[in-house]
Every structure is written in structure tokens, then in C-alpha cells.
Amino acid sequence: MGDADLSEIEIVSDGDGISLIGSSSSIEIFLASNRLESRELDLPRLSTIFGGGAAVTKAGSEVAANSGRWMKLTEESWAAVQKLPKTAQVTNSSSGHLHATLRAPTGQFAKNLQFLRTTPASVLTNPAMLAGVAGIMAQVAMQQTMDEITDYLAIIDEKVDDVLRAQKDAVIADMIGVDMMLEEAMTIRKGVGGVSEVTWSKVQGSSMTIARTQAYALRQIDALAEKLESKSVSDLTDASKKADRQVQDWLAVLAHCFYLQEAMGMIELDRVFKSSPEELDQHRVALRTARANRADLIARTTRQLLDRMDGAASIANSKVLLNPIESPTIVRSRNKVAGAVGDFHARLGIEAASESLESRRWASAVADTRDGLLRAGGDGVGAARRIGAEGVGAAARAGTEGVDKAKEIAGSLAGLAGRSFRRRGSKDEPQE
């Protein structure tokens, strides 16, 4: 790792990410040697945020003099910080920014982290400075989520605005207006390094509009799920096709709402930094709780849709013999919706959705039916053999007739399957 003194690097975790604070050269050597991506922390802000006490002002200046980098909390970043030299450990079970829950890629619990690694002379043991660092970390995490959502929207549609503006509803138009105002506020924030009273007055009522749009999009997904309650394969085909066409658009709306809520959270923290720094940590924890609640609500709604799609696919597979075209269509729609929802969940940090289903082959269903009929005929022969001598001749004839009848029906089914293949020709083979 070079000649840098890595023992002077301090670590802070808030559950979403890990921050490294120390000399720029030491941190860069550590990140490069472990091939970790990071974002810059705006630590100089701490020298001007807190005032009133000489000790706090001095601590802010000392922290601001250091370099700071933020990494997303992953198995890789956690393993990397474990390599750093051990120094003093400080934990606090009552402070939200000292706790982290690390999960494996499968979503299963992997490790519970409670740590703040500091040097013996650390100024981060000052509660105000620690709250300030945690507030900045929260903003960086929000920006990370916003960038990931931007990438997601770009992938599903190169012109995201077209997806949103295609909706005629007034509630979508209101959200687009909020989007424009928040974009302006974020541009000003980046230019001046904060949020002024004038800028805040323009956007402070935006949260209600964003929440209303999110609720509207969730209701649309609920409506798609309700249409999948039918037992009719024909109705399920229409409903699954509609879900396939529309669910991606409503996921885009939800993702955009999440983006705007993260932007609003960044602006709120700026205002608390400036107006009530003593409430910074409480506000940060409250924002994190609200974010988790939003994600949970979205997860419940989208998973309910997947459950209904699973049910439709199950019905389709059970009736594939009589519906050789519609049944595979339902399964394909289910898998496309599951893929879209799974990608959406991944961007929001929600556990992965269920796996793809395979449609039952029509020819396989025909073969199963034929085999069942043959078994039924065979059972008739077995029964005849168990009858007494007096009626054995008649029973045997009945059993033999059963076999002949079963073979006749099975042959008809096989012929039907063959005619179906020949009728469609090479350009339109039976679908799975």
C-alpha cells in the first residue's frame, strides 16, 4: 500500500456508506490498492456550519483540513477497511450513524456493524463534528442513489421525459413541474454551496406533490394486479399483456419520484445545517426512516403484482393443452414483468424478486394426457385378471376394450398435434 501512514485514516459508517477521513495521499493509496470507487466528502463545510464554542470551531477547522472520501457499504468495502491498522475503537449504541447492517448479494443477513475507528487524537469524538460528518455522508449517499436512478431511467428509455409526458394525468404534470423546480434548486445549490431562503421558498412544498404522484403510480400498479384475479385464460392473457406494456412506465414514474425525494432530502439537510445544526442528526435519522418506509411500500405493491402474475402463469400452465397459444403468452409476460421489477428493486436496494418461470410445452401436455389414458386402460386389464373364473371372459373383454379405446384417443391427440404442426408450417411453430 505504499509508504503512507494508513494508521491515521479514520473511518465512519452510517449504514449506507463508509467514509475515510485523513490525508489525501494516504486515502488515495488505500483506495487504489483495493480498487474501490469513492466520492468526495465536502468536509470544508464543517468549518462554517457550527459556531458558538471555541472547541467546536477548532474541531471543525481540523476536520475540514483533512481529505474525505465516501464509499458505498458493500462486502468489498467492508473487507477492505478491515485491512487497515487497528487503533482506538469507539461505539455508541444510541447513535444512529454508528450502526450498519451488511447483507450478502442474496439478501441474507451477513454481518452487523457498529464501529467508528478513530486515531487517539481524533476530533470526531466531538458529537457535533460527528453529526456534521454523518449529515454530509447522508447527502453523498442520496446523490449516489440519484445517479443510479438516472442510469436506470436511461437504460429503460433513452428519452425518459417522453415516458412521463405520455401520461395525460394532471398528477404527472404536477410532478414534472416539481422536477423542474428541484433541478433549478440543485443547480443553484451547487453554484453557491448551499440553499438560500429564496431557493428554499420555491421548493419547500414539493414533498406533497411527489408523494401524491407516487401514490397515484402505486394505485395504477394495484389496478394491473387486480385484473389478474380472473380464472379465465383469455382474460388473463389480456391482463398480462397490459401489465407487460404498462408496468415499466409506472416503474419509471416511481423511480423518478424516488429521485426527487432524494433531491428534496439533500436540500432539507442543507437547510437544517444552516438553521438548526443541533437538530441535524435527528433530521438525518428521520429522513433515513422515511426513505425505508417508502421503499417498503413500493416493495409490497410490486411484489403483490408479481404474486398475481405467478398465479396467472400457474393457471396458464395447468390449461396449456386447451390454450396452446395463450398460455405461453401469459408466462412470457410474467417473466418480462418480473425482470423489469427485479431491475427496479435492485436500483432501490430492495431484495431481488422471484425467478423466471418456464411455460409448459403443449406437446408435453399431450404426452401426459396420452400416458394417463394408457395407464387407465392398463388398470382395466389388471382388474379383469383379479375377477373370479366365472366372469373372467367378460371382464377381460372389458379391459381389452378399455386399452383399445385409450389407444384410439391417444392416437387422435397425437394426430391433432401433428396436424397443428403441419398447419402452422415452418414460419409459425407452436409456441412454448
Coordinates of N, CA and C in Angstrom, one line a residue, residues 220-244 247 302-315 329-331 333-334 337:
Q220 N -52.0 2.6 -9.8 CA -52.0 2.1 -11.2 C -51.5 0.6 -11.2
I221 N -50.4 0.4 -10.5 CA -49.9 -1.0 -10.4 C -50.8 -1.9 -9.7
D222 N -51.5 -1.4 -8.7 CA -52.5 -2.2 -8.0 C -53.6 -2.6 -8.9
A223 N -54.0 -1.6 -9.8 CA -55.1 -1.9 -10.8 C -54.7 -3.0 -11.7
L224 N -53.4 -3.0 -12.2 CA -52.9 -4.0 -13.0 C -53.0 -5.4 -12.3
A225 N -52.6 -5.4 -11.1 CA -52.7 -6.7 -10.3 C -54.1 -7.2 -10.1
E226 N -55.0 -6.3 -9.9 CA -56.4 -6.7 -9.7 C -57.0 -7.4 -11.0
K227 N -56.6 -7.0 -12.1 CA -57.1 -7.6 -13.4 C -56.6 -9.0 -13.5
L228 N -55.6 -9.4 -12.8 CA -55.0 -10.7 -12.9 C -55.7 -11.7 -11.9
E229 N -56.8 -11.4 -11.3 CA -57.5 -12.3 -10.4 C -58.4 -13.3 -11.1
S230 N -58.7 -13.1 -12.4 CA -59.6 -13.9 -13.2 C -59.0 -15.4 -13.3
K231 N -59.9 -16.3 -13.5 CA -59.5 -17.7 -13.7 C -59.6 -18.1 -15.2
S232 N -60.1 -17.1 -16.0 CA -60.2 -17.4 -17.5 C -58.8 -17.1 -18.1
V233 N -58.4 -18.1 -18.9 CA -57.1 -17.9 -19.6 C -57.2 -16.7 -20.6
S234 N -58.3 -16.6 -21.2 CA -58.5 -15.5 -22.2 C -58.3 -14.1 -21.5
D235 N -59.0 -14.0 -20.3 CA -58.9 -12.7 -19.6 C -57.5 -12.5 -19.0
L236 N -56.9 -13.6 -18.6 CA -55.5 -13.5 -18.0 C -54.5 -13.1 -19.1
T237 N -54.8 -13.6 -20.3 CA -53.9 -13.2 -21.4 C -54.0 -11.7 -21.7
D238 N -55.2 -11.1 -21.7 CA -55.3 -9.7 -21.9 C -54.7 -8.9 -20.8
A239 N -55.0 -9.4 -19.6 CA -54.4 -8.6 -18.4 C -52.9 -8.7 -18.3
S240 N -52.3 -9.8 -18.6 CA -50.9 -10.0 -18.5 C -50.2 -9.2 -19.6
K241 N -50.8 -9.1 -20.8 CA -50.3 -8.3 -21.9 C -50.3 -6.8 -21.5
K242 N -51.4 -6.4 -20.8 CA -51.5 -5.0 -20.4 C -50.4 -4.7 -19.3
A243 N -50.2 -5.6 -18.4 CA -49.2 -5.4 -17.4 C -47.8 -5.3 -18.0
D244 N -47.6 -6.2 -19.0 CA -46.3 -6.2 -19.7 C -46.1 -4.8 -20.4
V247 N -46.4 -1.7 -17.0 CA -45.7 -1.7 -15.7 C -44.4 -0.9 -15.8
T302 N -45.3 -3.8 -5.6 CA -44.7 -4.5 -6.8 C -44.6 -6.0 -6.6
R303 N -44.4 -6.5 -5.4 CA -44.4 -7.9 -5.1 C -45.8 -8.5 -5.2
Q304 N -46.8 -7.7 -4.8 CA -48.2 -8.2 -5.0 C -48.5 -8.4 -6.5
L305 N -48.0 -7.5 -7.3 CA -48.2 -7.7 -8.7 C -47.5 -9.0 -9.2
L306 N -46.3 -9.2 -8.7 CA -45.6 -10.4 -9.1 C -46.3 -11.7 -8.6
D307 N -46.9 -11.6 -7.4 CA -47.6 -12.8 -6.9 C -48.8 -13.1 -7.8
R308 N -49.5 -12.0 -8.3 CA -50.7 -12.2 -9.1 C -50.2 -12.8 -10.5
M309 N -49.1 -12.3 -11.0 CA -48.5 -12.8 -12.3 C -48.1 -14.3 -12.1
D310 N -47.6 -14.6 -11.0 CA -47.2 -16.0 -10.7 C -48.5 -16.9 -10.7
G311 N -49.6 -16.4 -10.1 CA -50.8 -17.1 -10.1 C -51.4 -17.3 -11.5
A312 N -51.3 -16.3 -12.3 CA -51.8 -16.3 -13.7 C -50.9 -17.3 -14.5
A313 N -49.6 -17.3 -14.3 CA -48.8 -18.3 -15.0 C -49.1 -19.7 -14.6
S314 N -49.4 -19.9 -13.3 CA -49.7 -21.3 -12.9 C -51.0 -21.8 -13.5
I315 N -52.0 -20.9 -13.6 CA -53.2 -21.3 -14.3 C -53.0 -21.6 -15.7
T329 N -48.0 -17.2 -23.7 CA -48.0 -15.8 -23.8 C -48.1 -15.2 -22.3
I330 N -48.9 -15.8 -21.5 CA -49.1 -15.3 -20.1 C -47.7 -15.5 -19.4
V331 N -47.1 -16.7 -19.6 CA -45.9 -17.0 -18.9 C -44.8 -16.0 -19.3
S333 N -45.2 -13.0 -20.5 CA -45.5 -11.6 -19.9 C -45.1 -11.6 -18.5
R334 N -45.4 -12.7 -17.7 CA -45.0 -12.7 -16.3 C -43.5 -12.6 -16.2
V337 N -42.3 -9.0 -16.8 CA -42.7 -8.1 -15.7 C -41.7 -8.4 -14.5

